Every structure is written in C-alpha cells, then in structure tokens.
Short mmCIF file of C-alpha atoms and ligand atoms in Angstrom, two decimals:
data_model
loop_
_atom_site.label_atom_id
_atom_site.label_comp_id
_atom_site.label_asym_id
_atom_site.label_seq_id
_atom_site.Cartn_x
_atom_site.Cartn_y
_atom_site.Cartn_z
CA MET Y 1 125.28 -13.80 15.12
CA GLU Y 2 122.77 -15.70 12.89
CA LYS Y 3 124.20 -16.95 9.65
CA ARG Y 4 122.70 -15.04 6.72
CA THR Y 5 122.35 -16.66 3.30
CA ALA Y 6 121.00 -15.23 0.01
CA ALA Y 7 117.69 -16.80 -1.09
CA ILE Y 8 115.85 -16.44 -4.35
CA THR Y 9 112.33 -14.99 -3.45
CA GLY Y 10 110.90 -14.50 -6.95
CA ILE Y 11 111.51 -15.00 -10.66
CA GLY Y 12 110.60 -12.90 -13.70
CA ALA Y 13 111.35 -13.47 -17.34
CA TYR Y 14 110.78 -12.29 -20.87
CA VAL Y 15 111.18 -13.93 -24.27
CA PRO Y 16 110.51 -12.11 -27.53
CA ASP Y 17 107.47 -13.20 -29.56
CA TYR Y 18 109.25 -14.02 -32.84
CA ILE Y 19 109.97 -17.72 -33.23
CA LEU Y 20 112.82 -18.71 -35.51
CA THR Y 21 112.18 -22.36 -36.40
CA ASN Y 22 114.65 -24.88 -37.80
CA ASP Y 23 112.67 -24.94 -41.03
CA GLU Y 24 113.11 -21.25 -41.44
CA LEU Y 25 116.88 -21.56 -40.67
CA SER Y 26 117.06 -24.26 -43.31
CA GLN Y 27 116.10 -21.69 -45.87
CA MET Y 28 118.86 -19.37 -44.71
CA VAL Y 29 121.80 -21.81 -44.47
CA ASP Y 30 122.57 -25.41 -45.50
CA THR Y 31 121.10 -27.23 -42.47
CA SER Y 32 118.06 -29.27 -41.57
CA ASP Y 33 115.69 -29.81 -38.61
CA GLU Y 34 116.98 -33.33 -38.41
CA TRP Y 35 120.66 -32.23 -38.06
CA ILE Y 36 119.91 -29.56 -35.48
CA MET Y 37 117.63 -31.86 -33.41
CA THR Y 38 120.16 -34.70 -33.42
CA ARG Y 39 123.33 -32.68 -32.82
CA ILE Y 40 121.98 -29.85 -30.62
CA GLY Y 41 118.43 -30.63 -29.57
CA ILE Y 42 116.92 -27.22 -30.48
CA LYS Y 43 113.61 -26.95 -32.24
CA GLU Y 44 113.14 -23.23 -32.17
CA ARG Y 45 114.52 -20.03 -30.62
CA ARG Y 46 113.15 -16.54 -29.91
CA ILE Y 47 114.51 -13.54 -31.73
CA LEU Y 48 114.06 -9.87 -30.68
CA LYS Y 49 112.98 -7.84 -33.74
CA GLY Y 50 112.60 -4.09 -33.88
CA ASP Y 51 114.84 -1.18 -34.68
CA GLY Y 52 116.95 -0.03 -31.75
CA LEU Y 53 115.73 -2.67 -29.31
CA GLY Y 54 118.61 -4.26 -27.35
CA THR Y 55 119.24 -6.40 -24.35
CA SER Y 56 117.85 -3.76 -21.94
CA TYR Y 57 114.37 -4.10 -23.68
CA MET Y 58 114.13 -7.73 -22.58
CA ALA Y 59 115.84 -7.22 -19.19
CA GLU Y 60 113.47 -4.33 -18.36
CA ARG Y 61 110.46 -6.61 -18.97
CA ALA Y 62 111.96 -9.44 -16.92
CA VAL Y 63 112.73 -7.14 -14.00
CA LYS Y 64 109.41 -5.35 -14.07
CA SER Y 65 107.53 -8.66 -13.98
CA LEU Y 66 109.79 -9.76 -11.10
CA LEU Y 67 109.08 -6.58 -9.09
CA GLU Y 68 105.38 -6.89 -9.71
CA LYS Y 69 105.23 -10.59 -8.78
CA THR Y 70 107.16 -10.04 -5.54
CA ASN Y 71 105.30 -6.83 -4.65
CA THR Y 72 108.67 -5.03 -4.61
CA SER Y 73 108.79 -1.31 -5.09
CA PRO Y 74 111.69 -0.21 -7.33
CA ASP Y 75 112.73 2.10 -4.44
CA GLU Y 76 113.43 -0.94 -2.24
CA VAL Y 77 115.94 -2.48 -4.56
CA ASP Y 78 119.44 -1.67 -3.43
CA MET Y 79 121.49 -3.39 -6.11
CA LEU Y 80 121.07 -4.70 -9.65
CA ILE Y 81 123.62 -6.85 -11.50
CA CYS Y 82 123.08 -7.56 -15.20
CA GLY Y 83 124.80 -10.63 -16.59
CA THR Y 84 125.21 -10.15 -20.28
CA VAL Y 85 127.64 -10.58 -23.23
CA THR Y 86 125.53 -8.35 -25.46
CA PRO Y 87 125.25 -5.00 -23.61
CA ASP Y 88 123.18 -2.31 -25.28
CA MET Y 89 126.39 -0.40 -25.91
CA GLN Y 90 130.04 -0.41 -24.76
CA PHE Y 91 129.09 2.01 -22.00
CA PRO Y 92 127.23 2.79 -19.84
CA ALA Y 93 126.50 -0.61 -18.39
CA THR Y 94 123.20 -2.20 -19.31
CA ALA Y 95 122.49 -2.50 -15.58
CA ASN Y 96 122.33 1.29 -15.43
CA ILE Y 97 119.93 1.42 -18.32
CA VAL Y 98 117.70 -1.35 -16.95
CA SER Y 99 117.67 0.41 -13.49
CA ASP Y 100 116.54 3.61 -15.15
CA LEU Y 101 113.88 1.90 -17.27
CA CYS Y 102 112.55 0.16 -14.16
CA GLY Y 103 112.55 3.19 -11.92
CA ILE Y 104 115.24 1.78 -9.61
CA LYS Y 105 116.81 4.85 -8.14
CA ASN Y 106 118.21 3.86 -4.71
CA ALA Y 107 120.60 1.24 -6.01
CA PHE Y 108 124.02 0.68 -7.45
CA GLY Y 109 124.82 -1.99 -10.01
CA TYR Y 110 126.99 -3.14 -12.82
CA ASP Y 111 127.32 -5.56 -15.75
CA LEU Y 112 129.08 -8.84 -15.40
CA ASN Y 113 130.41 -10.65 -18.50
CA ALA Y 114 131.48 -14.28 -17.92
CA GLY Y 115 130.16 -15.64 -21.18
CA CYS Y 116 127.31 -18.11 -20.66
CA SER Y 117 128.24 -18.27 -16.95
CA SER Y 118 127.35 -14.63 -16.47
CA PHE Y 119 124.11 -15.30 -14.58
CA LEU Y 120 125.61 -17.73 -12.12
CA TYR Y 121 128.71 -15.55 -11.58
CA ALA Y 122 126.38 -12.56 -11.02
CA MET Y 123 124.10 -14.50 -8.60
CA ILE Y 124 127.07 -15.67 -6.51
CA SER Y 125 128.59 -12.21 -6.55
CA ALA Y 126 125.30 -10.70 -5.41
CA SER Y 127 124.94 -13.28 -2.65
CA LYS Y 128 128.08 -11.93 -0.98
CA TYR Y 129 126.51 -8.50 -0.56
CA ILE Y 130 123.48 -10.14 1.08
CA GLU Y 131 125.60 -12.36 3.28
CA SER Y 132 127.68 -9.40 4.50
CA GLY Y 133 124.52 -7.64 5.56
CA THR Y 134 125.12 -4.53 3.48
CA HIS Y 135 122.28 -5.25 0.93
CA LYS Y 136 118.84 -6.66 1.37
CA LYS Y 137 117.06 -6.70 -1.97
CA VAL Y 138 119.27 -7.52 -4.95
CA VAL Y 139 118.04 -8.06 -8.46
CA VAL Y 140 120.17 -10.35 -10.68
CA VAL Y 141 119.11 -10.28 -14.35
CA GLY Y 142 120.62 -12.46 -17.13
CA ALA Y 143 119.79 -11.11 -20.57
CA ASP Y 144 121.20 -11.53 -24.04
CA LYS Y 145 120.26 -10.53 -27.55
CA MET Y 146 122.46 -13.13 -29.11
CA SER Y 147 120.89 -12.51 -32.54
CA SER Y 148 122.86 -9.23 -32.52
CA ILE Y 149 126.22 -11.04 -32.70
CA ILE Y 150 125.25 -14.12 -34.69
CA ASP Y 151 126.21 -14.54 -38.29
CA TYR Y 152 123.13 -15.94 -40.03
CA THR Y 153 125.30 -17.18 -42.88
CA ASP Y 154 127.32 -19.41 -40.59
CA ARG Y 155 125.51 -22.72 -40.05
CA SER Y 156 127.86 -23.86 -37.30
CA THR Y 157 126.72 -21.13 -34.91
CA CYS Y 158 123.33 -19.71 -36.10
CA ALA Y 159 121.30 -22.68 -35.05
CA ILE Y 160 122.44 -22.59 -31.48
CA PHE Y 161 121.57 -19.20 -30.00
CA GLY Y 162 118.41 -17.34 -29.12
CA ASP Y 163 117.36 -14.12 -27.29
CA GLY Y 164 115.80 -13.84 -23.84
CA ALA Y 165 116.03 -12.51 -20.32
CA GLY Y 166 115.36 -13.81 -16.80
CA ALA Y 167 115.66 -12.17 -13.40
CA VAL Y 168 115.65 -13.18 -9.74
CA LEU Y 169 115.26 -11.36 -6.49
CA LEU Y 170 117.76 -12.27 -3.74
CA GLU Y 171 116.91 -11.51 -0.14
CA PRO Y 172 118.48 -12.58 3.13
CA SER Y 173 117.39 -15.80 4.86
CA THR Y 174 118.29 -16.70 8.44
CA GLU Y 175 116.64 -20.12 8.16
CA GLY Y 176 119.26 -21.74 5.97
CA TYR Y 177 117.55 -21.25 2.59
CA GLY Y 178 119.31 -19.93 -0.51
CA LEU Y 179 122.84 -20.26 -1.79
CA ILE Y 180 124.80 -22.66 0.41
CA ASP Y 181 127.96 -23.37 -1.58
CA SER Y 182 129.54 -22.68 -4.95
CA THR Y 183 132.61 -23.26 -6.98
CA MET Y 184 133.40 -20.96 -9.88
CA ARG Y 185 136.37 -21.23 -12.23
CA VAL Y 186 138.02 -19.38 -15.14
CA ASP Y 187 140.62 -20.53 -17.66
CA GLY Y 188 141.39 -17.77 -20.06
CA SER Y 189 143.41 -20.07 -22.31
CA GLY Y 190 140.11 -21.39 -23.64
CA ARG Y 191 139.33 -17.98 -25.17
CA LYS Y 192 140.81 -19.02 -28.56
CA HIS Y 193 137.90 -21.49 -29.04
CA LEU Y 194 135.04 -19.07 -28.38
CA HIS Y 195 135.11 -15.29 -28.74
CA GLN Y 196 134.14 -12.22 -30.74
CA VAL Y 197 137.23 -10.74 -32.35
CA ALA Y 198 136.20 -7.12 -33.00
CA GLY Y 199 134.28 -4.34 -31.34
CA GLY Y 200 136.54 -4.11 -28.31
CA SER Y 201 139.73 -2.12 -27.77
CA CYS Y 202 141.99 -4.57 -29.73
CA TYR Y 203 140.02 -4.27 -32.97
CA PRO Y 204 137.52 -1.41 -32.80
CA ALA Y 205 134.85 -1.46 -35.48
CA SER Y 206 136.21 -0.62 -38.91
CA HIS Y 207 135.30 -1.38 -42.55
CA GLU Y 208 137.83 -4.16 -42.37
CA THR Y 209 136.45 -5.81 -39.23
CA VAL Y 210 132.95 -5.66 -40.74
CA ASP Y 211 134.15 -7.08 -44.06
CA LYS Y 212 135.92 -9.95 -42.19
CA ARG Y 213 132.70 -10.68 -40.22
CA GLN Y 214 134.61 -10.22 -37.01
CA HIS Y 215 131.68 -8.80 -35.05
CA PHE Y 216 130.04 -12.21 -34.80
CA VAL Y 217 130.49 -15.22 -32.44
CA TYR Y 218 133.47 -17.34 -33.36
CA GLN Y 219 133.30 -20.83 -32.02
CA GLU Y 220 135.20 -24.09 -32.45
CA GLY Y 221 132.43 -26.37 -31.39
CA GLN Y 222 134.30 -29.60 -30.49
CA PRO Y 223 136.82 -28.26 -27.90
CA VAL Y 224 134.05 -26.21 -26.29
CA PHE Y 225 131.84 -29.24 -26.14
CA LYS Y 226 134.45 -31.43 -24.48
CA ALA Y 227 135.44 -28.72 -21.96
CA ALA Y 228 131.79 -28.06 -21.13
CA VAL Y 229 130.96 -31.66 -20.38
CA THR Y 230 134.11 -32.30 -18.30
CA HIS Y 231 134.05 -29.15 -16.26
CA MET Y 232 130.32 -28.89 -15.62
CA ALA Y 233 130.13 -32.49 -14.31
CA GLU Y 234 133.32 -32.07 -12.35
CA VAL Y 235 132.32 -29.00 -10.31
CA SER Y 236 128.72 -30.17 -9.85
CA SER Y 237 129.90 -33.50 -8.43
CA GLU Y 238 132.39 -31.75 -6.23
CA ILE Y 239 129.67 -29.50 -4.80
CA MET Y 240 127.37 -32.48 -4.23
CA GLN Y 241 130.13 -34.42 -2.38
CA ARG Y 242 131.17 -31.44 -0.30
CA ASN Y 243 127.61 -30.93 0.84
CA GLN Y 244 126.83 -34.64 1.19
CA ILE Y 245 124.04 -34.60 -1.36
CA ALA Y 246 123.46 -38.05 -2.89
CA PRO Y 247 121.72 -38.16 -6.36
CA GLU Y 248 118.49 -39.21 -4.63
CA ASP Y 249 118.60 -36.11 -2.36
CA LEU Y 250 118.67 -33.81 -5.31
CA ALA Y 251 115.40 -32.24 -6.43
CA TRP Y 252 116.67 -30.47 -9.54
CA LEU Y 253 119.74 -29.99 -11.67
CA VAL Y 254 119.62 -26.62 -13.46
CA PRO Y 255 122.22 -26.82 -16.22
CA HIS Y 256 123.24 -24.23 -18.81
CA GLN Y 257 121.30 -24.95 -21.99
CA ALA Y 258 123.95 -25.08 -24.75
CA ASN Y 259 123.46 -28.46 -26.27
CA MET Y 260 121.10 -31.32 -25.31
CA ARG Y 261 124.02 -33.75 -25.56
CA ILE Y 262 126.07 -31.70 -23.13
CA ILE Y 263 123.18 -31.57 -20.66
CA GLU Y 264 122.64 -35.33 -20.91
CA ALA Y 265 126.34 -36.20 -20.57
CA THR Y 266 126.64 -33.91 -17.52
CA ALA Y 267 123.61 -35.49 -15.85
CA ASN Y 268 124.84 -38.98 -16.67
CA ARG Y 269 128.25 -38.30 -15.17
CA MET Y 270 126.49 -36.99 -12.04
CA ASN Y 271 124.15 -40.06 -11.89
CA ILE Y 272 121.10 -37.80 -12.05
CA GLY Y 273 117.99 -39.10 -13.90
CA LYS Y 274 116.68 -36.93 -16.75
CA GLU Y 275 113.40 -36.38 -14.82
CA LYS Y 276 115.29 -34.21 -12.35
CA VAL Y 277 116.94 -32.04 -15.03
CA MET Y 278 115.44 -28.74 -16.12
CA ILE Y 279 115.57 -28.70 -19.94
CA ASN Y 280 114.00 -26.07 -22.19
CA ILE Y 281 116.68 -25.84 -24.82
CA GLN Y 282 114.29 -27.22 -27.47
CA LYS Y 283 112.16 -24.01 -27.15
CA TYR Y 284 114.66 -21.28 -26.60
CA GLY Y 285 118.09 -22.52 -27.69
CA ASN Y 286 121.16 -21.11 -25.96
CA THR Y 287 120.13 -17.74 -24.54
CA THR Y 288 123.59 -17.37 -22.94
CA SER Y 289 123.04 -15.33 -19.69
CA ALA Y 290 119.34 -16.11 -19.59
CA THR Y 291 119.33 -19.94 -19.62
CA LEU Y 292 119.35 -20.55 -15.86
CA PRO Y 293 116.68 -18.04 -14.84
CA LEU Y 294 114.50 -19.10 -17.82
CA CYS Y 295 114.60 -22.65 -16.50
CA LEU Y 296 113.72 -21.49 -12.95
CA TRP Y 297 110.86 -19.36 -14.40
CA GLU Y 298 109.40 -22.36 -16.23
CA TRP Y 299 109.70 -24.73 -13.26
CA GLU Y 300 108.78 -22.26 -10.54
CA GLN Y 301 105.38 -23.84 -9.89
CA GLN Y 302 107.00 -27.20 -9.27
CA LEU Y 303 109.62 -25.97 -6.84
CA ARG Y 304 109.17 -26.67 -3.12
CA ARG Y 305 110.59 -25.06 -0.05
CA GLY Y 306 113.67 -27.11 0.98
CA ASP Y 307 114.39 -28.54 -2.49
CA ASN Y 308 118.05 -29.19 -3.10
CA ILE Y 309 119.03 -27.59 -6.38
CA ILE Y 310 122.32 -27.62 -8.24
CA PHE Y 311 123.13 -25.02 -10.85
CA ALA Y 312 125.80 -25.88 -13.41
CA THR Y 313 127.24 -23.59 -16.08
CA PHE Y 314 129.89 -23.34 -18.71
CA GLY Y 315 130.78 -20.54 -21.15
CA ALA Y 316 133.18 -18.44 -23.14
CA GLY Y 317 136.33 -17.56 -21.24
CA PHE Y 318 136.39 -20.42 -20.49
CA THR Y 319 134.26 -19.91 -17.44
CA TRP Y 320 132.40 -22.53 -15.49
CA GLY Y 321 130.95 -23.36 -12.09
CA ALA Y 322 128.31 -24.94 -9.98
CA ALA Y 323 126.26 -23.79 -6.99
CA TYR Y 324 124.14 -25.54 -4.36
CA MET Y 325 120.86 -23.82 -3.39
CA LYS Y 326 118.19 -24.81 -0.86
CA TRP Y 327 115.01 -23.45 -2.40
CA ALA Y 328 113.15 -20.95 -0.23
CA TYR Y 329 109.43 -21.08 -1.17
CA ASN Y 330 106.66 -23.19 -2.60
CA GLY Y 331 106.04 -22.22 -6.22
O1 LIG F 1 127.25 -21.86 -24.33
C1 LIG F 1 128.56 -21.63 -24.76
C2 LIG F 1 129.22 -22.88 -24.92
N1 LIG F 1 128.96 -23.45 -26.24
C3 LIG F 1 128.78 -24.76 -26.31
O2 LIG F 1 128.63 -25.41 -25.34
C4 LIG F 1 128.70 -25.33 -27.70
C5 LIG F 1 129.51 -26.64 -27.72
N2 LIG F 1 129.57 -27.26 -28.99
C6 LIG F 1 128.54 -27.86 -29.56
O3 LIG F 1 127.46 -27.87 -29.04
C7 LIG F 1 128.77 -28.65 -30.87
O4 LIG F 1 130.13 -28.77 -31.11
C8 LIG F 1 128.15 -27.97 -32.10
C9 LIG F 1 126.63 -28.05 -31.98
C10 LIG F 1 128.57 -26.52 -32.14
C11 LIG F 1 128.55 -28.70 -33.39
O5 LIG F 1 128.20 -30.04 -33.29
P1 LIG F 1 129.34 -31.16 -33.59
O6 LIG F 1 128.63 -32.43 -33.49
O7 LIG F 1 130.47 -30.90 -32.76
O8 LIG F 1 129.64 -30.90 -35.11
P2 LIG F 1 131.00 -30.52 -35.80
O9 LIG F 1 131.41 -29.11 -35.50
O10 LIG F 1 132.03 -31.59 -35.54
O11 LIG F 1 130.59 -30.56 -37.31
C12 LIG F 1 130.33 -31.87 -37.94
C13 LIG F 1 129.81 -31.57 -39.34
C14 LIG F 1 130.66 -30.66 -40.16
O12 LIG F 1 130.70 -31.05 -41.45
P3 LIG F 1 131.88 -31.87 -42.13
O13 LIG F 1 133.11 -31.00 -41.90
O14 LIG F 1 131.99 -33.11 -41.34
O15 LIG F 1 131.50 -32.07 -43.50
C15 LIG F 1 129.98 -29.31 -40.07
O16 LIG F 1 130.24 -28.49 -41.15
O17 LIG F 1 128.53 -30.94 -39.23
C16 LIG F 1 128.58 -29.75 -40.04
N3 LIG F 1 127.65 -28.77 -39.48
C17 LIG F 1 126.38 -28.72 -39.82
N4 LIG F 1 125.61 -29.40 -40.68
C18 LIG F 1 124.35 -29.08 -40.81
C19 LIG F 1 127.91 -27.83 -38.56
N5 LIG F 1 126.78 -27.16 -38.31
C20 LIG F 1 125.80 -27.65 -39.07
C21 LIG F 1 124.42 -27.40 -39.24
N6 LIG F 1 123.73 -28.12 -40.11
N7 LIG F 1 123.81 -26.36 -38.54
#
C-alpha cells in the first residue's frame, strides 16, 4: 500500500482592521515603544472590535478565504479542527460554530486547546485522520481573540498579544509531501507560570473573580521565556537530526511568534540564519493559535514544492513541539 501523508494544499487568514500601536498602549499603561521593541520586538497588533464578535468571526473569514482559494466546496470538507484558547463560549465548540457559518455540513470537528501550541497540535492530530485514510479534506484553523482575556491595565502582558486567525487545508499526498515527522510534548507542572484562573469549573465567574481580575491572562514572563527557548530549540533540533536535515537543507523555520528574542535564540541554537526564519511578530504580536498559519499565509508566495520546513511551538500548559513538513506546492 502507498504511504499516505497529510499535505497543506492552501492557506487562508484574517486579521482585524484595528491596529493597536505601541504609542497608543503607552497612553494606557506605563510603557514605551522603545521598551516593547527591545524586550519583545512588537510594533503593533490587531484588535477585533465590535459588540458580540468573537473568535469565530475571524475563523469564519479565514476558512471562507481558504475554501475560495482552493476551490473547495464546504460540502467536501469532512473535518474541521479549531485550535483556540479563546472559544466563543464554553460550549458548544467554536469548531461547530465556524462549520455552521461556513456552510460545512458533512463534517465532524472539535476545538483543541494547547495554549499557543494549539495550531500545531491540531494540524498533527488532523494529519492522523488523513494518514489513516478515513478523511480526505480537513480544515485546521487557529484563531484567537486574545484581547478578550487581556488586562489592558497590566503592562507585563498587554503589549504581547493580538487577535487573528489562519487556516490550512490538509489533503492526502502519496508523493511524500506534507507532514513527515513530529514531536509534541506537554508538562502540566508549567501551568503555574501561565494560565487564566477563573471562568472554568474551579472558579466559575463571580463578582469576586471579576473584582480580582482573574479572567485575564496571568503570566510570569521569565520562566516561560526560559522554557520556551530551551524546549523549542531542543525538539526542533531533534526533528532535524532524526530526518537528517542539515541547517543548509532547511528552507524555512516557522516558529511561534511570542517574543523576537525567543525566536532569535531558538534559531541560533539550531544554527539557522535569520533569513530562513518567518517573522511577523512586529506586525501582529502573539496571536496564540494563529501565529503559525499567519506566517505561512504571508510567506505563501515564496514557498516552493519540496521545501523543507520546520514548525516550532511553545505555549501555556506547558505545551511544545516541532514538526517537519515537505511543502507540497509552488506558492
Ligand atoms: O506564547 C506563550 C508563551 N509566552 C511567552 O513566550 C512569553 C515569554 N516571556 C517574555 O516574552 C518576557 O518574559 C516578557 C516580554 C513577558 C517580559 O520581558 P522580560 O525581559 O522578561 O521582563 P521582566 O518580566 O523581567 O521585567 C523587567 C522589568 C520589570 O520592572 P522592574 O521590576 O525591573 O522594575 C517589569 O515591571 O520590566 C518591567 N516591564 C515593563 N516595562 C515597560 C514589564 N513589562 C513592561 C512594559 N513596559 N510593557
């Protein structure tokens, strides 16, 4: 039997129009463009404005543009996974809402929450359905409205995050393109450094949780920073060695966009020159589940069939991982 792999055959994305600049943030909290650019490397981020608009609003637009670009009818999609930490509501899953909004009726799907690693976890999970032969057109969308859980009086977190969505179509390849190898990890002991206390079953919303500002992202930056650099470089190097990819054989590193210094340190440890690293953090900030597909979307025209690509991610959980993909088409 021919070996079947899961290849990306198209990319769609959506970012909101509103641009929150460092100068505007400097009027909200005690910070500066200089501090944010030096310590994080973000110039601006997009924010979804509008009453009642949630993550599904952006995911719908990303998925619709993906279906249009790839000439895919919603009826042909047989699975949709939505990676997100900011679902529209506790239930039903945002995947269900997005499927409905996009007219996807012959599919099943679910949400996957692995912090900032949600998209890569989702893409790897989806690839297993393709490899097994049970599913042929799978949409993976990473979308987050981080502005809905950010405390805009907390300078240590509010500069980092932005809103956005990106989606890919996965289809079977029998020519060796697509996801070749991956390593994903979780270490729940890291949860103390990065989490949202309230809104779940431990501390449902109450006046007290609102007063204590517990519905926002809580982050201890330094331990997260250290773990991100160590783990992303470790698993990425492991994947490269296992698949005998030397730095010169690599076309692109697609790293999670959390901090320019984390991206640079990861690439340095892997001996990858900056010219091979997809970086758009300066424009969008950390869009959590959307960072990787937003990079692919921006670089799509430069991608060539056969390019060796490494994805690397790290997020709340802690979760992290890397994947090796042989790109399937000329952008
Ligand atoms: O995607 C999920 C994973 N998340 C991450 O990967 C984030 C990882 N962590 C980081 O990127 C960095 O740790 C941060 C960007 C969050 C913080 O940068 P840092 O260089 O680690 O700063 P720090 O937390 O050690 O804070 C240094 C100083 C503190 O002041 P004092 O105590 O030395 O007086 C902070 O209060 O910088 C201060 N500070 C700020 N100053 C101006 C923190 N945030 C700001 C700010 N503007 N926005």
